[in-house]
Tab-separated table of C-alpha atoms in Angstrom:
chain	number	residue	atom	x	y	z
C	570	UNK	CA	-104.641	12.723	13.561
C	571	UNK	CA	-105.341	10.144	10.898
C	572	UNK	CA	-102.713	7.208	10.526
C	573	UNK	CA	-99.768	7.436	8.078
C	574	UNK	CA	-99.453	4.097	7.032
C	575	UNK	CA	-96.748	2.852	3.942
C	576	UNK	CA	-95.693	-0.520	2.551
C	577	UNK	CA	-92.831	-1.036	1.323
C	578	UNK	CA	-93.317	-4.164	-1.267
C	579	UNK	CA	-92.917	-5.943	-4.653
C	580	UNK	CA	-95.994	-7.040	-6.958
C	581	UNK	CA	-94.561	-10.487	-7.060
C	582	UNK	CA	-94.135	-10.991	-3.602
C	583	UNK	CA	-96.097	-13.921	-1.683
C	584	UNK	CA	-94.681	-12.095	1.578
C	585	UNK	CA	-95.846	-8.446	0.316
C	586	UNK	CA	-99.105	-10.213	-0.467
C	587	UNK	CA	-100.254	-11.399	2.628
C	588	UNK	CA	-99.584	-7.709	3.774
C	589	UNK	CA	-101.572	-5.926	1.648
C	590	UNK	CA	-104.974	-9.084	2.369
C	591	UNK	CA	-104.340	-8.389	6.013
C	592	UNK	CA	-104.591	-4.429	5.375
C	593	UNK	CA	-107.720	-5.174	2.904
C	594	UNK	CA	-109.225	-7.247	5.461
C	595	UNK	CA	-109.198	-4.470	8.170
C	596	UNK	CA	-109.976	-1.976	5.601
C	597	UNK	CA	-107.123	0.401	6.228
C	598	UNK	CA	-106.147	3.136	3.815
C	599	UNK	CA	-102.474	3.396	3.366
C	600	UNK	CA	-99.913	3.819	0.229
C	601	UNK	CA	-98.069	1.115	-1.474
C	602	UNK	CA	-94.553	1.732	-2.839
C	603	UNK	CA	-92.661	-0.758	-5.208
C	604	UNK	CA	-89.470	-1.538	-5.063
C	605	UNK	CA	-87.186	-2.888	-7.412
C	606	UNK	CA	-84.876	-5.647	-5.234
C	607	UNK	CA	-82.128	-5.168	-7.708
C	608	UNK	CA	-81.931	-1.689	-7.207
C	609	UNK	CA	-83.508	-1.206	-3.416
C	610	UNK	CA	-84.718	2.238	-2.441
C	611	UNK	CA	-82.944	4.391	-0.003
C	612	UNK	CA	-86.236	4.145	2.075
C	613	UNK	CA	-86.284	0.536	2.323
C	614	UNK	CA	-82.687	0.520	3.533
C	615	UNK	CA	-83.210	2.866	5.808
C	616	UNK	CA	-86.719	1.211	7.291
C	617	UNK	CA	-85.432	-2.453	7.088
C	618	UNK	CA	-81.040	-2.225	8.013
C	619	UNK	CA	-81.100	-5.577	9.410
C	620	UNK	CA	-82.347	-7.758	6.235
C	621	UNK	CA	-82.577	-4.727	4.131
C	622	UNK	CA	-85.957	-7.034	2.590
C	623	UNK	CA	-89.631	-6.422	1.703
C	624	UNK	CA	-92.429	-5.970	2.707
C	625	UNK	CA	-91.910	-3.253	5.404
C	626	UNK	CA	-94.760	-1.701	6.782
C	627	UNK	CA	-94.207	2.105	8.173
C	628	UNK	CA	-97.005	2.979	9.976
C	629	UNK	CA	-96.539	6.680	11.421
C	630	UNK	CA	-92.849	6.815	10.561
C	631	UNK	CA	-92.352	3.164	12.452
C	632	UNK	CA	-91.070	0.320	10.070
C	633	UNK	CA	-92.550	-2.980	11.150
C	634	UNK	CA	-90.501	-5.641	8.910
C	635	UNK	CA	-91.193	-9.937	8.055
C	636	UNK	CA	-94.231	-10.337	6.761
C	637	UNK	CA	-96.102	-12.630	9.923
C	638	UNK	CA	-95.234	-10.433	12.701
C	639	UNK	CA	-96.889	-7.412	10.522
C	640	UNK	CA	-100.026	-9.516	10.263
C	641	UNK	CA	-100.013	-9.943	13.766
C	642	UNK	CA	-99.233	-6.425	14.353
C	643	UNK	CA	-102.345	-5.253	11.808
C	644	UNK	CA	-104.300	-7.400	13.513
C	645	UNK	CA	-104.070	-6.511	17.106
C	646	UNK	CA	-103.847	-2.787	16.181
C	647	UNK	CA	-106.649	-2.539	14.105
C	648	UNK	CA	-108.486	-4.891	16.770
C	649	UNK	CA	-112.380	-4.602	14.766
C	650	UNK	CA	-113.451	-7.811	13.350
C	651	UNK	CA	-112.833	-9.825	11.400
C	652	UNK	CA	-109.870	-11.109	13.338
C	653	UNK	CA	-107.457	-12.814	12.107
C	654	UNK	CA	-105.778	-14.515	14.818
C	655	UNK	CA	-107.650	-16.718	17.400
C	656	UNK	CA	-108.649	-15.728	20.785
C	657	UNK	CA	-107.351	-18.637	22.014
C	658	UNK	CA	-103.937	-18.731	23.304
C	659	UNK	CA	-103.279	-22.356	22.483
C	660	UNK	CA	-105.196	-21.775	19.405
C	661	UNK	CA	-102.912	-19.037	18.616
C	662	UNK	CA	-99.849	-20.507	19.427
C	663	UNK	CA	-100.845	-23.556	16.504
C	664	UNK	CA	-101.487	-20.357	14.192
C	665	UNK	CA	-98.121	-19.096	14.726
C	666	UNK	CA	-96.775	-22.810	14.513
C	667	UNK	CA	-98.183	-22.960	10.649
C	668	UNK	CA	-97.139	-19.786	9.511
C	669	UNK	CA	-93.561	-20.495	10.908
C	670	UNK	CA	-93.366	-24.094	9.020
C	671	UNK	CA	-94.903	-22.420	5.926
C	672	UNK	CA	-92.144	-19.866	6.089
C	673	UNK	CA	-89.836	-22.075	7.170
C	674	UNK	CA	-90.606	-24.887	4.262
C	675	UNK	CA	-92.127	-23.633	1.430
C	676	UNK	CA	-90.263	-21.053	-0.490
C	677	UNK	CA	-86.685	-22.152	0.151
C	678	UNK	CA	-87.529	-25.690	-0.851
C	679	UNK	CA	-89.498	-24.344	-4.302
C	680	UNK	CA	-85.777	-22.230	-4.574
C	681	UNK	CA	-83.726	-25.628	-4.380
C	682	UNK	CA	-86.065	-27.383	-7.013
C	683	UNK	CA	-85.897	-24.253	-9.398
C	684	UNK	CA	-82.432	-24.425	-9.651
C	685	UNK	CA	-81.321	-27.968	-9.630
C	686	UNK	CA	-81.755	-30.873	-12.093
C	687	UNK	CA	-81.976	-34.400	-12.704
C	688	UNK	CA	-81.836	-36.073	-9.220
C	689	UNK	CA	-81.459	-33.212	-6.860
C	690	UNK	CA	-84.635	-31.207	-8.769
C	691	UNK	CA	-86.877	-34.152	-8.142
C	692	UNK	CA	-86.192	-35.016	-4.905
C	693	UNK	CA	-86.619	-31.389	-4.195
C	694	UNK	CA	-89.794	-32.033	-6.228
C	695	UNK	CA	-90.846	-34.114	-3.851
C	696	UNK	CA	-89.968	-32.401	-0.854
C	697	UNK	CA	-92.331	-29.380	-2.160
C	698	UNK	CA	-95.478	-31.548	-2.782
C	699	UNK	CA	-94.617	-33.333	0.416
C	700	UNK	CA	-94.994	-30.082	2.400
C	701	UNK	CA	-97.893	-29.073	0.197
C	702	UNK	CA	-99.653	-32.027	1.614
C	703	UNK	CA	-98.536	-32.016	5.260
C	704	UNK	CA	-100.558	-28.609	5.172
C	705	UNK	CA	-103.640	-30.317	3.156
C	706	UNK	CA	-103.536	-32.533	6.269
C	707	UNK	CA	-103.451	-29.968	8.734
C	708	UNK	CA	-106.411	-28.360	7.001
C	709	UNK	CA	-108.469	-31.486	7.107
C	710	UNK	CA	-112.381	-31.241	5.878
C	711	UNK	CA	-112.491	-27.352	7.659
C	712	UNK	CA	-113.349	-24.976	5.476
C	713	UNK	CA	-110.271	-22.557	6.785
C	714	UNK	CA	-106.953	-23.389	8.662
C	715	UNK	CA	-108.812	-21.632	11.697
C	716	UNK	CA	-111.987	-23.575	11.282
C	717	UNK	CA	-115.010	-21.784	9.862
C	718	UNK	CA	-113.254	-18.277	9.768
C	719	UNK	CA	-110.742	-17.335	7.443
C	720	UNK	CA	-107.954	-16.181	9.389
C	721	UNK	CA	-104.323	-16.106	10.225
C	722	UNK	CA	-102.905	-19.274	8.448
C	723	UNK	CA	-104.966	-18.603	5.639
C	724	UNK	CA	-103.574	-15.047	4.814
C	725	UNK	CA	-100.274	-16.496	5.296
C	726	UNK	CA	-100.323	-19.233	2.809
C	727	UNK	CA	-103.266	-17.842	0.091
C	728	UNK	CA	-100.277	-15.745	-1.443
C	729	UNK	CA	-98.530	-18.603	-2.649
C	730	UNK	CA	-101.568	-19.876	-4.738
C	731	UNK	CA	-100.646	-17.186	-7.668
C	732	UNK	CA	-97.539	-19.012	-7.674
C	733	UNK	CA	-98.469	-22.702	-7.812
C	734	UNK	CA	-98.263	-22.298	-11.429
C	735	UNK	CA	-94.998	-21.962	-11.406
C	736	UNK	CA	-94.425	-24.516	-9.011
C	737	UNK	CA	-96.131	-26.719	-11.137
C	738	UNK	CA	-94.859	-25.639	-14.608
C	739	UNK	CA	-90.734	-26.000	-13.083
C	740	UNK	CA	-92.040	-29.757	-11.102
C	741	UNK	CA	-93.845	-31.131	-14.383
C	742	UNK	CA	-96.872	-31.450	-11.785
C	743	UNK	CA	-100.372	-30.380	-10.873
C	744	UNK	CA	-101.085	-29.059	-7.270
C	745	UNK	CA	-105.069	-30.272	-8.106
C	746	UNK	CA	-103.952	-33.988	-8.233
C	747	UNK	CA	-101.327	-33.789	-5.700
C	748	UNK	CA	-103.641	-31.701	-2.998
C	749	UNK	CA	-107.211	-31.277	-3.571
C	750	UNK	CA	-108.125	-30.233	-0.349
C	751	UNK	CA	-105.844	-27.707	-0.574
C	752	UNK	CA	-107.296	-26.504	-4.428
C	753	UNK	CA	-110.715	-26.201	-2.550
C	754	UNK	CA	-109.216	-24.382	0.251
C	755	UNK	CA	-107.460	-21.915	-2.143
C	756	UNK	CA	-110.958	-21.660	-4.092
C	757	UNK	CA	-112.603	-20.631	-1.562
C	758	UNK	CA	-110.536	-17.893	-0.376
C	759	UNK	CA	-110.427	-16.566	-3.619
C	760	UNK	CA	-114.333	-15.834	-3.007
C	761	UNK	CA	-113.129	-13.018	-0.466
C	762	UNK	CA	-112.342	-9.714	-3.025
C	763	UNK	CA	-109.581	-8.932	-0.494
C	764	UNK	CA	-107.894	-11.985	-1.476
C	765	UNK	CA	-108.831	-11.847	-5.612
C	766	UNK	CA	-107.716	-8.194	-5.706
C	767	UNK	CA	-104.672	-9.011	-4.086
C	768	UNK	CA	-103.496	-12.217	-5.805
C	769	UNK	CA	-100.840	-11.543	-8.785
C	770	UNK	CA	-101.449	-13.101	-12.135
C	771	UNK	CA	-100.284	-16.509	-12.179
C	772	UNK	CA	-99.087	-16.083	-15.895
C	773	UNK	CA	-97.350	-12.852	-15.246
C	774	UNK	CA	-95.320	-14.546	-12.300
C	775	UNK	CA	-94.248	-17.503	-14.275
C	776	UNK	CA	-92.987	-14.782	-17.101
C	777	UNK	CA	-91.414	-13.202	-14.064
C	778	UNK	CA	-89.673	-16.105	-12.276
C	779	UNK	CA	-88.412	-17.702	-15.805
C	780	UNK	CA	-87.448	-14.267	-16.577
C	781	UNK	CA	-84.795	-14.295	-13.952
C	782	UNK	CA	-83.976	-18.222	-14.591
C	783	UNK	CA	-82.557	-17.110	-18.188
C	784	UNK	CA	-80.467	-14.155	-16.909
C	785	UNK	CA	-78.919	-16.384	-14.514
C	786	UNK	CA	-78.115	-19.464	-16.877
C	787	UNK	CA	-76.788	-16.893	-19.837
C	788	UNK	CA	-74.190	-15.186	-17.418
C-alpha cells in the first residue's frame, strides 16, 4: 500500500518551506494544500488543535505538526540517503541546537523590527543582523552547517533566504555586507533544484509582507 502523504502549508512560509526541501530531498510524492491563515481550513484545525498552525504534515491520516520535528521525522522514515541529520549523536544534538536558536531567534526578532520605529526598530535591527552573524560564525569556512553535506541546519535556515529581501528592504540593510559567509552559504544551496524549486520569490514576499503592513496601519 503506497503512502498517503499531505502538507498542510502556505507559499510564503519559511516553516512550510523547509518541509516541502526535506520531502524533495527524499524524493517523496505527496500533495500540497494551501491554506489561507486568515481563514484556516477545517482540516488544518482538525490535524493541528494545539497551535492550530502550518505546516502539518499527514502522512497516512497521522498529522505530524512544527516544522523541525517533521524534518526529523522525514528523515528517519524515509532513512535512503542523502541524510539529513548526522549519524553522530553529539553531532546531532549541535544540529538540533541550531535549528532550535534559529527558531527561537530569527523570525520573532525580524517581527519586532517590522513593527517598531525609531529606536526600538533599530535596535531590533541590530538584534537581527546580530543573529544573522552568530550563525555566519557557526558556519565558519565549511561549505554546509554539517560540513561537506548539506543537511539538517541547512534545510532549516535556506527558507529564510527568499525573505532576506525583506529583511533588508524594512532594516535599510544588505545581508551581503553584513554576512558574506552566509550569502555564499545561501548560494550554494541554491545550486541543489530541491532548494531553487522550493524557494518563494523574494519580490512576491516583500509585496506579501508590506501587503499586510498597510492593512494593519490603515485600521
Amino acid at each position: 500500500m503506497a503512502d498517503e502523504v499531505v502538507l498542510l502549508d502556505a507559499w510564503f512560509s519559511m516553516f512550510g518551506m523547509r518541509v516541502r526541501i526535506a520531502l524533495a530531498e527524499k524524493g517523496v510524492k505527496y500533495e500540497r494544500k494551501e491554506e489561507d491563515l486568515r481563514n484556516k481550513s477545517a482540516l488544518l484545525l482538525q490535524m493541528n488543535p494545539i497551535h492550530k498552525k502550518i505546516p502539518v504534515l499527514i502522512h497516512n491520516g497521522k498529522p505530524i505538526c512544527e516544522s523541525a520535528i517533521i524534518v526529523q521525522y522525514i528523515d528517519e522514515l524515509w532513512n535512503h540517503n542523502p541524510q539529513l541529520m548526522p549519524s553522530h549523536p553529539y553531532e546531532r544534538a549541535q544540529a538540533r541546537f541550531w535549528m532550535d536558536y534559529i527558531d527561537k531567534k530569527v523570525y520573532d526578532t525580524w517581527r519586532k523590527m517590522w513593527l517598531s520605529s525609531g529606536e526600538e526598530h533599530e535596535t531590533w535591527k541590530k538584534e537581527l543582523i546580530s543573529i544573522f552573524k552568530q550563525l555566519e560564525e557557526t558556519l565558519g569556512n565549511k561549505p554546509f552547517f554539517g560540513g561537506d553535506i548539506f543537511g539538517f541546519v541547512d534545510v532549516g535556515l535556506i527558507p529564510y533566504y527568499s525573505w532576506f529581501y525583506t529583511y533588508e528592504t524594512y532594516g535599510n540593510f544588505k545581508m551581503e555586507a553584513e554576512c558574506p559567509k552566509l550569502i555564499a552559504w545561501a548560494k550554494r544551496c541554491i545550486e541543489r533544484e530541491t532548494v531553487s524549486k522550493t524557494l518563494a520569490d523574494e519580490k512576491k514576499v516583500y509585496a506579501f509582507i508590506d501587503g499586510i503592513k498597510k492593512e494593519l496601519y490603515s485600521k
